[in-house]
């Protein structure tokens, strides 16, 4: 069997999904989405949180799930990559779901006087540094003959071309930086792991803890459930093939201006 590029596709038995940042609103919905997907063999969920109580989950789904805790320093992340090495080349879906917009101690800036070095570091750590380290550390795990789509949760506000309102300095800049890292990674992965397709994904405003304080201004019908977005992303991932390029798309599969 050959793919669109005429390269021989070696069929493997296992097609695993890997969800990084699995306890968030979108991460948890993606875990559920891929557990329910019969084409996915196992779902590996990585989170800083302990494994939730899945006792009510049907046995067939529960047995598909592998929960791994990680503190997101580079040593702990490298240990996760080591743990996944026996499954090298068997991942077909990877979702990088880390993101931070606000917390008890930080709030998105409305004007430049609100910019604070500690908040900048914290937001960049979650939105840019952690996803970058995953793409470095997982390179050997993802490389192989199984077509593997890696969707990293970005945001439309990370688009420089689309920025008309300003504000949210740390969040916007950290997502723009993430997009550039992904572009760089796509160039290197295209050379060194041709089976991997990278995607920067904007979920639209989704009803999670991250968007909660900002939902009042969302137009009716434009606040999505995490389940809807997980299903959209899964469909979009199924429709793409490794082409050596980075795609920047929204929940509807529409391309976003850089
Ligand atoms: N919700 C929206 O409207 C919206 C819109 C545009 C873009 N996004 C993007 O979508 C992604 C998922 O967001 P969400 O809405 O699901 O938010 P969420 O419910 O707040 O989840 C946040 C996620 O970030 C991880 N995280 C939090 N702090 C971190 C840190 N310091 N270091 C590393 N990871 C950290 C958590 O991982 P654990 O599993 O370890 O807890 C969790 O997966 C983010 O990248 C966000 O920017 C969301």
Coordinates of N, CA and C and ligand atoms in Angstrom, one line a residue, residues 20-27 46-49 67 70 72 96-101 122 125-127 130 153-156 171 175 178 201-211 223, ligand 1:
X20 N -0.9 15.3 26.2 CA 0.0 15.9 27.1 C -0.7 17.1 27.7
X21 N -0.8 17.1 29.1 CA -1.7 18.1 29.8 C -3.1 17.6 29.8
X22 N -3.3 16.4 30.3 CA -4.5 15.6 30.1 C -5.6 16.0 31.1
X23 N -5.3 16.8 32.1 CA -6.3 17.2 33.1 C -7.1 18.4 32.8
X24 N -6.7 19.2 31.8 CA -7.4 20.4 31.5 C -8.7 20.1 30.8
X25 N -9.5 21.2 30.6 CA -10.8 21.0 29.9 C -10.6 20.3 28.6
X26 N -9.8 20.8 27.7 CA -9.6 20.2 26.4 C -8.8 18.9 26.4
X27 N -7.8 18.9 27.3 CA -7.0 17.6 27.4 C -7.9 16.5 27.9
X46 N -0.7 12.2 29.9 CA 0.3 12.8 30.8 C -0.2 14.1 31.4
X47 N 0.0 14.1 32.8 CA -0.6 15.3 33.5 C 0.2 15.5 34.8
X48 N 0.1 16.7 35.3 CA 0.7 17.0 36.6 C -0.2 16.5 37.7
X49 N -1.4 16.2 37.3 CA -2.5 15.8 38.3 C -2.5 14.2 38.5
X67 N -2.2 6.3 32.5 CA -2.0 7.6 33.1 C -0.6 7.8 33.6
X70 N 3.6 13.8 35.7 CA 4.8 14.5 35.3 C 4.8 15.9 35.9
X72 N 6.7 18.4 34.8 CA 7.1 19.3 33.7 C 8.4 20.0 33.9
X96 N -0.9 18.3 22.3 CA -0.1 19.1 23.3 C -1.1 20.2 23.8
X97 N -1.6 20.0 25.1 CA -2.7 20.8 25.5 C -2.3 21.9 26.6
X98 N -1.0 22.1 26.8 CA -0.6 23.0 27.9 C -1.0 24.4 27.6
X99 N -1.4 25.2 28.6 CA -1.7 26.6 28.3 C -2.1 27.3 29.6
X100 N -1.7 28.5 29.7 CA -2.0 29.3 30.9 C -2.3 30.8 30.4
X101 N -3.5 31.3 30.9 CA -3.9 32.6 30.6 C -4.0 33.4 31.9
X122 N 6.1 32.8 33.8 CA 5.2 31.7 34.1 C 4.3 31.4 32.8
X125 N 6.5 29.7 30.2 CA 6.9 28.3 30.6 C 5.8 27.3 30.2
X126 N 4.6 27.7 30.5 CA 3.5 26.8 30.2 C 3.2 26.7 28.7
X127 N 3.1 27.9 28.1 CA 2.6 28.0 26.7 C 3.6 27.7 25.6
X130 N 7.2 24.4 27.7 CA 6.9 22.9 27.9 C 6.5 22.3 26.6
X153 N -1.9 22.9 20.9 CA -3.0 23.9 21.2 C -2.3 25.2 21.2
X154 N -2.6 26.0 20.2 CA -2.1 27.4 20.1 C -3.3 28.3 20.4
X155 N -3.4 29.4 19.7 CA -4.6 30.3 19.8 C -4.6 31.3 18.7
X156 N -5.7 31.7 18.2 CA -5.8 32.7 17.2 C -5.1 34.0 17.6
X171 N 0.3 36.3 27.0 CA -0.4 35.2 26.3 C -0.2 35.2 24.8
X175 N 2.1 32.5 22.6 CA 1.5 31.7 21.5 C 2.2 32.0 20.2
X178 N 5.3 30.2 20.4 CA 5.1 28.8 20.2 C 4.9 28.5 18.7
X201 N -3.1 24.5 16.6 CA -4.6 24.4 16.5 C -5.2 25.5 17.4
X202 N -6.2 26.2 16.9 CA -7.0 27.1 17.6 C -8.3 26.5 17.9
X203 N -8.7 26.3 19.2 CA -9.9 25.5 19.4 C -11.2 26.4 19.4
X204 N -11.0 27.7 19.2 CA -12.2 28.6 19.4 C -12.4 28.8 20.9
X205 N -13.3 29.7 21.3 CA -13.5 29.9 22.7 C -14.3 28.7 23.2
X206 N -13.7 28.0 24.2 CA -14.2 26.7 24.7 C -14.4 26.8 26.2
X207 N -15.5 26.2 26.6 CA -15.9 26.3 28.0 C -15.0 25.5 28.9
X208 N -13.9 26.1 29.3 CA -13.0 25.5 30.2 C -12.6 26.5 31.3
X209 N -11.8 26.1 32.3 CA -11.3 27.0 33.3 C -10.5 28.2 32.7
X210 N -9.8 27.9 31.6 CA -9.0 29.0 31.0 C -9.9 30.1 30.5
X211 N -11.0 29.8 29.9 CA -11.8 30.9 29.3 C -12.9 31.4 30.3
X223 N -19.5 29.8 22.1 CA -18.8 29.2 23.2 C -19.0 27.7 23.1
Ligands
LIG1 N1 -10.4 27.4 26.3 C1 -10.3 28.3 25.3 O1 -11.2 29.1 25.1 C2 -9.0 28.3 24.5 C3 -9.0 29.2 23.4 C4 -7.8 29.3 22.7 C5 -6.7 28.5 23.0 N2 -6.8 27.6 24.0 C6 -5.7 26.7 24.3 O2 -6.1 25.4 24.5 C7 -5.2 24.7 25.4 C8 -6.0 24.0 26.5 O3 -6.6 24.9 27.3 P1 -7.9 24.6 28.2 O4 -8.9 25.5 27.7 O5 -8.1 23.1 28.2 O6 -7.4 25.1 29.6 P2 -7.3 24.5 31.0 O7 -8.6 23.7 31.3 O8 -7.0 25.6 31.9 O9 -6.1 23.4 30.9 C9 -4.8 23.9 31.0 C10 -3.8 22.9 30.6 O10 -2.5 23.4 30.7 C11 -1.7 22.6 31.6 N3 -0.9 23.5 32.4 C12 -1.4 24.5 33.3 N4 -0.4 25.1 33.9 C13 0.8 24.5 33.4 C14 2.2 24.7 33.6 N5 2.6 25.7 34.5 N6 3.0 24.0 33.0 C15 2.6 23.0 32.1 N7 1.3 22.8 31.8 C16 0.4 23.5 32.5 C17 -2.6 21.7 32.3 O11 -2.0 20.4 32.4 P3 -2.3 19.3 33.6 O12 -2.9 18.1 33.0 O13 -0.9 19.0 34.1 O14 -3.1 19.9 34.6 C18 -3.8 21.6 31.4 O15 -3.7 20.7 30.4 C19 -4.2 25.8 25.9 O16 -3.0 25.8 25.2 C20 -5.0 27.1 25.6 O17 -4.1 28.2 25.5 C21 -7.9 27.5 24.8

